[in-house]
Coordinates of N, CA and C and ligand atoms in Angstrom, one line a residue:
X1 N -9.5 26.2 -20.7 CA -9.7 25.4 -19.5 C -8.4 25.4 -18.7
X2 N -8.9 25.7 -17.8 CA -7.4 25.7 -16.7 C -6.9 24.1 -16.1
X3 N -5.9 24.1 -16.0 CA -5.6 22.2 -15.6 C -4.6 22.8 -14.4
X4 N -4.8 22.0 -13.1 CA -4.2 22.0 -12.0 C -3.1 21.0 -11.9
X5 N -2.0 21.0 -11.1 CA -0.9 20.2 -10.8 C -1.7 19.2 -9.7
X6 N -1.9 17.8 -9.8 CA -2.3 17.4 -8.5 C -1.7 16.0 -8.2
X7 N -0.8 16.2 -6.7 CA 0.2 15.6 -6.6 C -0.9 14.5 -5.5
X8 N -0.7 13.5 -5.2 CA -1.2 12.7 -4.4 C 0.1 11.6 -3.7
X9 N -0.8 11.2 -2.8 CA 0.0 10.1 -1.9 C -0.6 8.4 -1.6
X10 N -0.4 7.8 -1.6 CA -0.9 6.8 -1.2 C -0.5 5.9 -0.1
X11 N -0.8 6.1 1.4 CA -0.2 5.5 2.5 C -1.1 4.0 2.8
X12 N -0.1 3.9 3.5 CA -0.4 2.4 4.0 C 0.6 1.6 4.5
X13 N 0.8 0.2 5.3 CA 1.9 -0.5 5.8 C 2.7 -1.4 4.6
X14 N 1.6 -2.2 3.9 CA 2.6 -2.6 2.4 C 3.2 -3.4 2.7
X15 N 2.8 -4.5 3.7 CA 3.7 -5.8 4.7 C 3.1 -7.1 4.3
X16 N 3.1 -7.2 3.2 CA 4.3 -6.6 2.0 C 2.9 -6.1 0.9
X17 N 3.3 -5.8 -0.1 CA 2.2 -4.7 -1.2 C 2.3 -6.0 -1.7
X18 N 0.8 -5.9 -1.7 CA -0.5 -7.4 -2.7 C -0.8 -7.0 -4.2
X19 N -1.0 -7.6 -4.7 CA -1.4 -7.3 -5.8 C -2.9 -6.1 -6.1
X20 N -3.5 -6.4 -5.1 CA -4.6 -5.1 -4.9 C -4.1 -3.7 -4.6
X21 N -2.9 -3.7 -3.9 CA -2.1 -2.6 -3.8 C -2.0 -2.0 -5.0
X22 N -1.3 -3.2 -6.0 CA -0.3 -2.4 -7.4 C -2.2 -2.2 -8.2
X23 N -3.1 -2.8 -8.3 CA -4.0 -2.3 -8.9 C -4.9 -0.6 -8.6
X24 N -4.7 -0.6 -7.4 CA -5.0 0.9 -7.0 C -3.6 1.9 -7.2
X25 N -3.1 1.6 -7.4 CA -1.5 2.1 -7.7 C -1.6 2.8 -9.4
X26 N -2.1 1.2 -9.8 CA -2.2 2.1 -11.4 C -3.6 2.4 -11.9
X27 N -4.7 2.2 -10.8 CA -5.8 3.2 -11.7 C -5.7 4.4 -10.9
X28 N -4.9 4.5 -9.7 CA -4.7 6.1 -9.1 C -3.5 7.1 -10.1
X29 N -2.3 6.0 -10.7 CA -1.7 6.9 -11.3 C -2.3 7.7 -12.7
X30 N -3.5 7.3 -13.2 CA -4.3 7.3 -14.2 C -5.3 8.9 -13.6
X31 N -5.1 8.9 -12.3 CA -6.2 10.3 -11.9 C -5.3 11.4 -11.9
X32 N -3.9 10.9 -11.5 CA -3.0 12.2 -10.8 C -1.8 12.5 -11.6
X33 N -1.3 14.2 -11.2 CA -0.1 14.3 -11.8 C 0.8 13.1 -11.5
X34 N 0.8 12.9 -10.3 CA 2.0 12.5 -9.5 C 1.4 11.5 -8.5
X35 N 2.1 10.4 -8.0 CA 1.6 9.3 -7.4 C 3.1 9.3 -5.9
X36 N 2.8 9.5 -4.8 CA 3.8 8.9 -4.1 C 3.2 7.3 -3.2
X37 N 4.2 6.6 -3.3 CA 3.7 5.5 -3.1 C 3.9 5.7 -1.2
X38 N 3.4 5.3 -0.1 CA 3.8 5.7 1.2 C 3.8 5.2 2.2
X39 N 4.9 4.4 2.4 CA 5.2 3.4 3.5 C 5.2 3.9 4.9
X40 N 4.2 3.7 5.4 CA 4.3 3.9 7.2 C 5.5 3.5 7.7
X41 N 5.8 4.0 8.8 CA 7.2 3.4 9.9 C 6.8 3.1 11.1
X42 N 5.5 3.2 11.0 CA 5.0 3.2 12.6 C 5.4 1.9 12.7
X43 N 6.0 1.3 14.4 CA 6.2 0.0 14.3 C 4.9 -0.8 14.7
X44 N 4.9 -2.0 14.0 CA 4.0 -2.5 13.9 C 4.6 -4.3 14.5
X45 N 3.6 -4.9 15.7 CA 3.6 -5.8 16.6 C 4.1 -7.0 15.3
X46 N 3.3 -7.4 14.2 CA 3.4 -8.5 14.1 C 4.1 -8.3 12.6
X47 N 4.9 -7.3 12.2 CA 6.1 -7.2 10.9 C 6.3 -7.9 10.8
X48 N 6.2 -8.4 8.9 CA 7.0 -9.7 8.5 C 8.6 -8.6 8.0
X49 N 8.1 -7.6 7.1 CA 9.8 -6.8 6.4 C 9.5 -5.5 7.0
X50 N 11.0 -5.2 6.9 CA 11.6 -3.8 7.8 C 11.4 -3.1 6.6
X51 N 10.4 -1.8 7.0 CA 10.0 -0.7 6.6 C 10.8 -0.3 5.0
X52 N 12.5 -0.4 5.1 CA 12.9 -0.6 4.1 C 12.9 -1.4 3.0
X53 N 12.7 -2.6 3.4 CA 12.5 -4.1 2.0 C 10.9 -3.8 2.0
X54 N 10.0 -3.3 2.5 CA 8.9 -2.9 2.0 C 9.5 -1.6 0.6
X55 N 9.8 -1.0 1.3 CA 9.8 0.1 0.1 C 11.0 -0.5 -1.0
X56 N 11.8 -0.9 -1.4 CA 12.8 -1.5 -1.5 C 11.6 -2.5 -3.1
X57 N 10.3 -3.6 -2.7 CA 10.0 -4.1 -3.0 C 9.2 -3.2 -3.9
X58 N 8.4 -2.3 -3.9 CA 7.4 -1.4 -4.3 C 8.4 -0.9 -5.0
X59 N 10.0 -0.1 -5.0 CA 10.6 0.4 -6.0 C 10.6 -0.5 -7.2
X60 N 10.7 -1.8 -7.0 CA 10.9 -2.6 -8.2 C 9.8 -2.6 -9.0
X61 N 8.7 -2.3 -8.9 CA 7.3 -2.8 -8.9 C 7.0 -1.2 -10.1
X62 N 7.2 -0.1 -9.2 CA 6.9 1.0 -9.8 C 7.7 1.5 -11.0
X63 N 9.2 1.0 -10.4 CA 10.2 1.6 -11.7 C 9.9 1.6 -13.2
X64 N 8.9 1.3 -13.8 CA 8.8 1.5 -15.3 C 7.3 2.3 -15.2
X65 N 6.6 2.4 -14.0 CA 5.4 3.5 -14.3 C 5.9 4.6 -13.9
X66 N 5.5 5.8 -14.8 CA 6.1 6.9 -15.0 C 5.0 8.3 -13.7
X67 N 5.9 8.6 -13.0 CA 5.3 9.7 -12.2 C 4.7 9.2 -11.2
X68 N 5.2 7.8 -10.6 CA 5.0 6.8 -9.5 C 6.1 6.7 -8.7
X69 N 6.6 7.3 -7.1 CA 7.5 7.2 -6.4 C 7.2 6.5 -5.3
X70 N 8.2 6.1 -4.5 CA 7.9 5.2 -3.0 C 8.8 6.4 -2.5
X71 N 8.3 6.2 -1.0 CA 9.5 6.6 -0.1 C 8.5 6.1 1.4
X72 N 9.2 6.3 3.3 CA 8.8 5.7 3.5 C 8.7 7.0 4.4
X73 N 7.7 6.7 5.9 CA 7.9 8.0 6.6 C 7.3 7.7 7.8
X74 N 7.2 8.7 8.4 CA 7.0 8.2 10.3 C 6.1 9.5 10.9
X75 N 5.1 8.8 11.7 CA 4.4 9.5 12.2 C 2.7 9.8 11.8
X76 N 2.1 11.0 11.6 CA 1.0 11.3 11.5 C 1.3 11.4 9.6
X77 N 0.3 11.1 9.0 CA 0.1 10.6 7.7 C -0.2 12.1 7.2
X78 N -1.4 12.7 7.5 CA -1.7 14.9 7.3 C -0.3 15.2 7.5
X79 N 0.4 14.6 8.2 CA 1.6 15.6 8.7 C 2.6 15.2 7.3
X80 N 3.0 14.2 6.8 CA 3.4 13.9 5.5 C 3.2 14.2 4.4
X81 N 1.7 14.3 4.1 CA 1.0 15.1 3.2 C 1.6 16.3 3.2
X82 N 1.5 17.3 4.1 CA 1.9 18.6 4.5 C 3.4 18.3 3.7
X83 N 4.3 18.1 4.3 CA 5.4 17.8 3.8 C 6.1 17.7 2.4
X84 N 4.8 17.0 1.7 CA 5.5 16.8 0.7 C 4.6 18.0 -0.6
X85 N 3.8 18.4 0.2 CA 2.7 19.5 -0.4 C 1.9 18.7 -1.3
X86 N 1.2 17.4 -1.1 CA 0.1 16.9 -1.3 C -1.0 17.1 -1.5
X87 N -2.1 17.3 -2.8 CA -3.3 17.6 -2.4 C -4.5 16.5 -2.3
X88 N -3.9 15.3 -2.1 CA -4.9 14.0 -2.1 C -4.2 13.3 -1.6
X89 N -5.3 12.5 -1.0 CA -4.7 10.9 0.0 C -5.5 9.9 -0.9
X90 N -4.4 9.3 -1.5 CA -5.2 8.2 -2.0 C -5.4 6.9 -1.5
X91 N -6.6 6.2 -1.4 CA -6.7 4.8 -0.4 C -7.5 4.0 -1.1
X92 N -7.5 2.4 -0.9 CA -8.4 1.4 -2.0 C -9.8 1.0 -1.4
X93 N -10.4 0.5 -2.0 CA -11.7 -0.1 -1.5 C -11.6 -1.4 -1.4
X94 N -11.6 -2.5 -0.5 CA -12.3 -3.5 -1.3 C -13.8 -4.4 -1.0
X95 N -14.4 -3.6 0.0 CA -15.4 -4.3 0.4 C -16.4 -2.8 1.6
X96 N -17.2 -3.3 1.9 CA -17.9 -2.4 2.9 C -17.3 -2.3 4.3
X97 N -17.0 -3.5 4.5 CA -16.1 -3.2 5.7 C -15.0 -2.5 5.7
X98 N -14.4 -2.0 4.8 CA -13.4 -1.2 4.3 C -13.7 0.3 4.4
X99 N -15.2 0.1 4.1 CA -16.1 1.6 3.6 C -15.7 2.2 5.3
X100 N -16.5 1.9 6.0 CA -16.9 2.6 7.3 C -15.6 2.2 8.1
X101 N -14.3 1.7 8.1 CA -13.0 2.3 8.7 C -12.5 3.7 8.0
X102 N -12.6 3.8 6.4 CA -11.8 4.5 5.7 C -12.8 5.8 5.7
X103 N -13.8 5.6 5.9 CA -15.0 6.9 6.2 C -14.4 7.9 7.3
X104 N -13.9 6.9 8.3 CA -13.4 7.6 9.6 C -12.6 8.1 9.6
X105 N -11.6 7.4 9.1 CA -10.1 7.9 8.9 C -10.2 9.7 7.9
X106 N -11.0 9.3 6.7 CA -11.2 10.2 5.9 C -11.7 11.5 6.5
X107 N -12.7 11.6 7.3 CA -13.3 12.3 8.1 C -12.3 12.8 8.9
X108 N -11.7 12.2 9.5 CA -10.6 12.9 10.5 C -9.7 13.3 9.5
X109 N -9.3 13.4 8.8 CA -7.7 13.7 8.5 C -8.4 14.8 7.2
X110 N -9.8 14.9 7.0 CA -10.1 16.5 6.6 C -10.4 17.4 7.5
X111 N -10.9 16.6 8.9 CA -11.4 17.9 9.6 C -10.3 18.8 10.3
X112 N -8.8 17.8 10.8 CA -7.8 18.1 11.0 C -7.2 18.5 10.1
X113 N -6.8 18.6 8.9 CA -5.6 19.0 7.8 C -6.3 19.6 6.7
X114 N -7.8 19.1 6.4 CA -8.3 19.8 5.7 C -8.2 19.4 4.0
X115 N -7.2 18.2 4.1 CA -6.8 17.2 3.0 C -8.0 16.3 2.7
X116 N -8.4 16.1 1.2 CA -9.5 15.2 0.6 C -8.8 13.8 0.3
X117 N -9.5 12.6 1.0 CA -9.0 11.4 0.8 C -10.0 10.9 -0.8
X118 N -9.0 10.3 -1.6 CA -10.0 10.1 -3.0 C -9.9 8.5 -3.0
X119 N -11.0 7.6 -3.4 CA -11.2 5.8 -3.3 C -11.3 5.6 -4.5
X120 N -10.3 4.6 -4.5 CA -10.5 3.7 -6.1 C -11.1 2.4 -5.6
X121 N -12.1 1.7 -6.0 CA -12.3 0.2 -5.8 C -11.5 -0.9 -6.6
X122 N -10.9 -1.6 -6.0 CA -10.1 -2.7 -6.5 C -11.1 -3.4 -7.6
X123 N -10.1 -4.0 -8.6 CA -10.6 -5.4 -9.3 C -11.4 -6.4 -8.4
X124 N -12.4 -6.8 -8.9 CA -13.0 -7.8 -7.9 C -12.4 -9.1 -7.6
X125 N -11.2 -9.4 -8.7 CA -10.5 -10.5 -8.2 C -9.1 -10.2 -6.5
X126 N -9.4 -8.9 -6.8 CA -8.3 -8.7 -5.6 C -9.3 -8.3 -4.1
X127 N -10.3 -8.1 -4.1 CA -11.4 -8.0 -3.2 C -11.1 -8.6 -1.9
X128 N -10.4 -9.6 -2.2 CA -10.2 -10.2 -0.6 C -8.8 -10.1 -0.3
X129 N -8.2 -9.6 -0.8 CA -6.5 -9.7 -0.4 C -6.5 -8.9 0.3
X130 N -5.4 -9.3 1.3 CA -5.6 -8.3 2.2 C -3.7 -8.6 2.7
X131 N -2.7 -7.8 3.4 CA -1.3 -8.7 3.6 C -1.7 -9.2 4.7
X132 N -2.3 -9.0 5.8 CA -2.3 -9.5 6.6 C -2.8 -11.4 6.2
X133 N -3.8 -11.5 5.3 CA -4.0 -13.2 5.1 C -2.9 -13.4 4.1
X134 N -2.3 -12.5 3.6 CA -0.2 -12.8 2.7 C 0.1 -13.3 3.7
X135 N 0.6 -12.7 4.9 CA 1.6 -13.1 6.1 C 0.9 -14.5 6.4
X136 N -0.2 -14.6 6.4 CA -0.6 -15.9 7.1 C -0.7 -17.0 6.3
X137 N -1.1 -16.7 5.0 CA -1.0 -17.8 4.4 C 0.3 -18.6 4.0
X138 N 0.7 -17.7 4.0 CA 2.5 -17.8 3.3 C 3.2 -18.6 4.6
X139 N 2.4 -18.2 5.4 CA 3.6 -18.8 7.0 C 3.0 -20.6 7.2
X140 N 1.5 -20.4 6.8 CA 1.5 -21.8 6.5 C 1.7 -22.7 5.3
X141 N 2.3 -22.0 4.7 CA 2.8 -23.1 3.3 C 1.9 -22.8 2.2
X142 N 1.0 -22.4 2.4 CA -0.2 -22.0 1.2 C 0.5 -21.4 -0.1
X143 N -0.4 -21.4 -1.2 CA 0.0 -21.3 -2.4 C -0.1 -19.4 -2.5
X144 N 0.4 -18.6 -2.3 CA -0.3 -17.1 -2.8 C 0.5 -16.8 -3.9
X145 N 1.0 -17.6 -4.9 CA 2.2 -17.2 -6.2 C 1.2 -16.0 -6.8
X146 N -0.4 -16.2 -7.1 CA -1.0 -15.4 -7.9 C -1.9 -14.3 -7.1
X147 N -1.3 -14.0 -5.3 CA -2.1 -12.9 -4.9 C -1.3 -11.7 -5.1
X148 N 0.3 -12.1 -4.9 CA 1.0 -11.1 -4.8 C 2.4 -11.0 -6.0
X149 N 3.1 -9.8 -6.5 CA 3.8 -9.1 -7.4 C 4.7 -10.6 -7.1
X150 N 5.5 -11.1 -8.4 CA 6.3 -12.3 -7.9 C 7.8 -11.9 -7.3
X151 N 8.3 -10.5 -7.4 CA 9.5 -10.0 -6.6 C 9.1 -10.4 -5.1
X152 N 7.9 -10.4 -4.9 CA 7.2 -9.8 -3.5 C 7.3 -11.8 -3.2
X153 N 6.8 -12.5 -3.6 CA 6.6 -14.1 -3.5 C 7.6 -14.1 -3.6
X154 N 8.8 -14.6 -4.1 CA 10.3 -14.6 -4.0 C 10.8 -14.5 -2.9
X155 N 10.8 -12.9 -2.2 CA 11.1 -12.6 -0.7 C 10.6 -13.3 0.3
X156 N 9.0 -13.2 0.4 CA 8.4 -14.1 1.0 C 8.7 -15.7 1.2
X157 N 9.0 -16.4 0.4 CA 9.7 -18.0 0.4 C 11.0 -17.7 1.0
X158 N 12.0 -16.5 0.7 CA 13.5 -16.6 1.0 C 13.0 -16.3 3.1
X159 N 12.2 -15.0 3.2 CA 11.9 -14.8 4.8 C 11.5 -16.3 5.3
X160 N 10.8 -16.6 4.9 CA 10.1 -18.1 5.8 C 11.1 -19.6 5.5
X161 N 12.1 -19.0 4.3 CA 12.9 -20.2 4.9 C 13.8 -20.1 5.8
X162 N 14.3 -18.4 5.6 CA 15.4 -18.3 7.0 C 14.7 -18.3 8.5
X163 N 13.6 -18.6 8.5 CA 13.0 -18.1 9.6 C 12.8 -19.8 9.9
X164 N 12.3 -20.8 9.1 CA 12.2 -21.8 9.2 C 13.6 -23.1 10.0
X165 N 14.8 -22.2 9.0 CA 15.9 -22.8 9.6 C 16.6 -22.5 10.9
X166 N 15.7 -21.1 11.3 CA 16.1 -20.5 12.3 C 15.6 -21.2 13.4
X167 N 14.6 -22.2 13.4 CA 13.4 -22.8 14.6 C 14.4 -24.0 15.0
Ligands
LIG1 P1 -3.2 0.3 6.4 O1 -2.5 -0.4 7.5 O2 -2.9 1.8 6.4 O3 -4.6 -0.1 6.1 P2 -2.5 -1.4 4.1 O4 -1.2 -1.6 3.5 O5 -3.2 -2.6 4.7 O6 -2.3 -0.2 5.1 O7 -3.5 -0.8 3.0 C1 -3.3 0.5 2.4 C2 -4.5 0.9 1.5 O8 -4.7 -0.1 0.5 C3 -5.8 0.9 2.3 O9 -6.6 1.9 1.8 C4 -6.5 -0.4 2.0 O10 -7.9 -0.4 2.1 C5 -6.0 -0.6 0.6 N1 -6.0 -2.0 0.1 C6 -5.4 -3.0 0.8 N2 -5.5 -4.2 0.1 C7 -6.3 -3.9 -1.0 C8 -6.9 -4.6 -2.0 N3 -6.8 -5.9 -2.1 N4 -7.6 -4.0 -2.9 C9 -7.8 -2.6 -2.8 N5 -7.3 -1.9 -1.9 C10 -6.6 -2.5 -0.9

């Protein structure tokens, strides 16, 4: 039987990586040679961490799963792929509304690059996490100790207190 090398990527903003992150994280590292973890740089209007303390956070996270890398990058996502000679884009599921954004995306970035995006579906307890309700819950004082990695909650309490004393 012949066995192929198959390196994959997994992009996304990661503002900040949820715990449904790290679970597609480790049943994608379970498909592939190789896992790159892939921080967008595109700037984004309403950033809670600089591109760096995202990736910075995800290194701590991955450092004991083996053949799991972060790094961060800028621009068109195919075009990254290309770069790092990728042959999969890996992305999570957690709901149907997920389905028909990631259909699109999927669609385009085969018809252009000609790269196969492959879906894990999250744990059903991570189903609704999303960072965007991290950023918000967290800004209102809400409890998320158990949505997100606790390096990741740590940061989170230290941003919103300096930001707090900053008002
Ligand atoms: P993007 O801005 O590119 O959507 P995200 O960081 O929000 O970046 O998400 C990256 C990928 O992780 C996407 O495929 C998204 O559907 C998936 N994802 C996000 N949250 C979860 C979760 N709780 N469970 C499973 N997949 C998730």
């Amino acid at each position: 039987m012949s066995s192929k090398f198959v390196r994959a990527i997994f992009p996304g903003s990661f503002d900040p990586i949820t715990n449904g992150h790290l679970d597609v994280i480790q049943r994608g590292v379970k498909l592939f040679d190789e896992l790159i973890v892939a921080v967008g740089r595109s700037p984004l209007k309403d950033q809670l961490f600089a591109p760096a303390e995202r990736v910075e956070m995800i290194a701590e996270l991955v450092r004991d799963i083996q053949d799991v890398s972060v790094e961060s990058f800028e621009g068109l996502t195919v075009e990254y792929a290309a770069t790092k000679k990728a042959d999969v884009i890996l992305r999570g599921l957690r709901s149907l509304t997920d389905v028909r954004y990631e259909f699109e995306l999927a669609m385009t970035n085969r018809s252009v690059a000609g790269i196969e995006t492959v879906f894990v579906m999250t744990t059903e307890q991570y189903g609704f996490i999303s960072s965007t309700l991290i950023r918000q819950i967290a800004s209102l004082g809400g409890n998320i100790s158990n949505l997100v990695p606790a390096n990741v909650y740590k940061r989170l309490q230290q941003r919103l207190r300096t930001s707090r004393d900053q008002q």
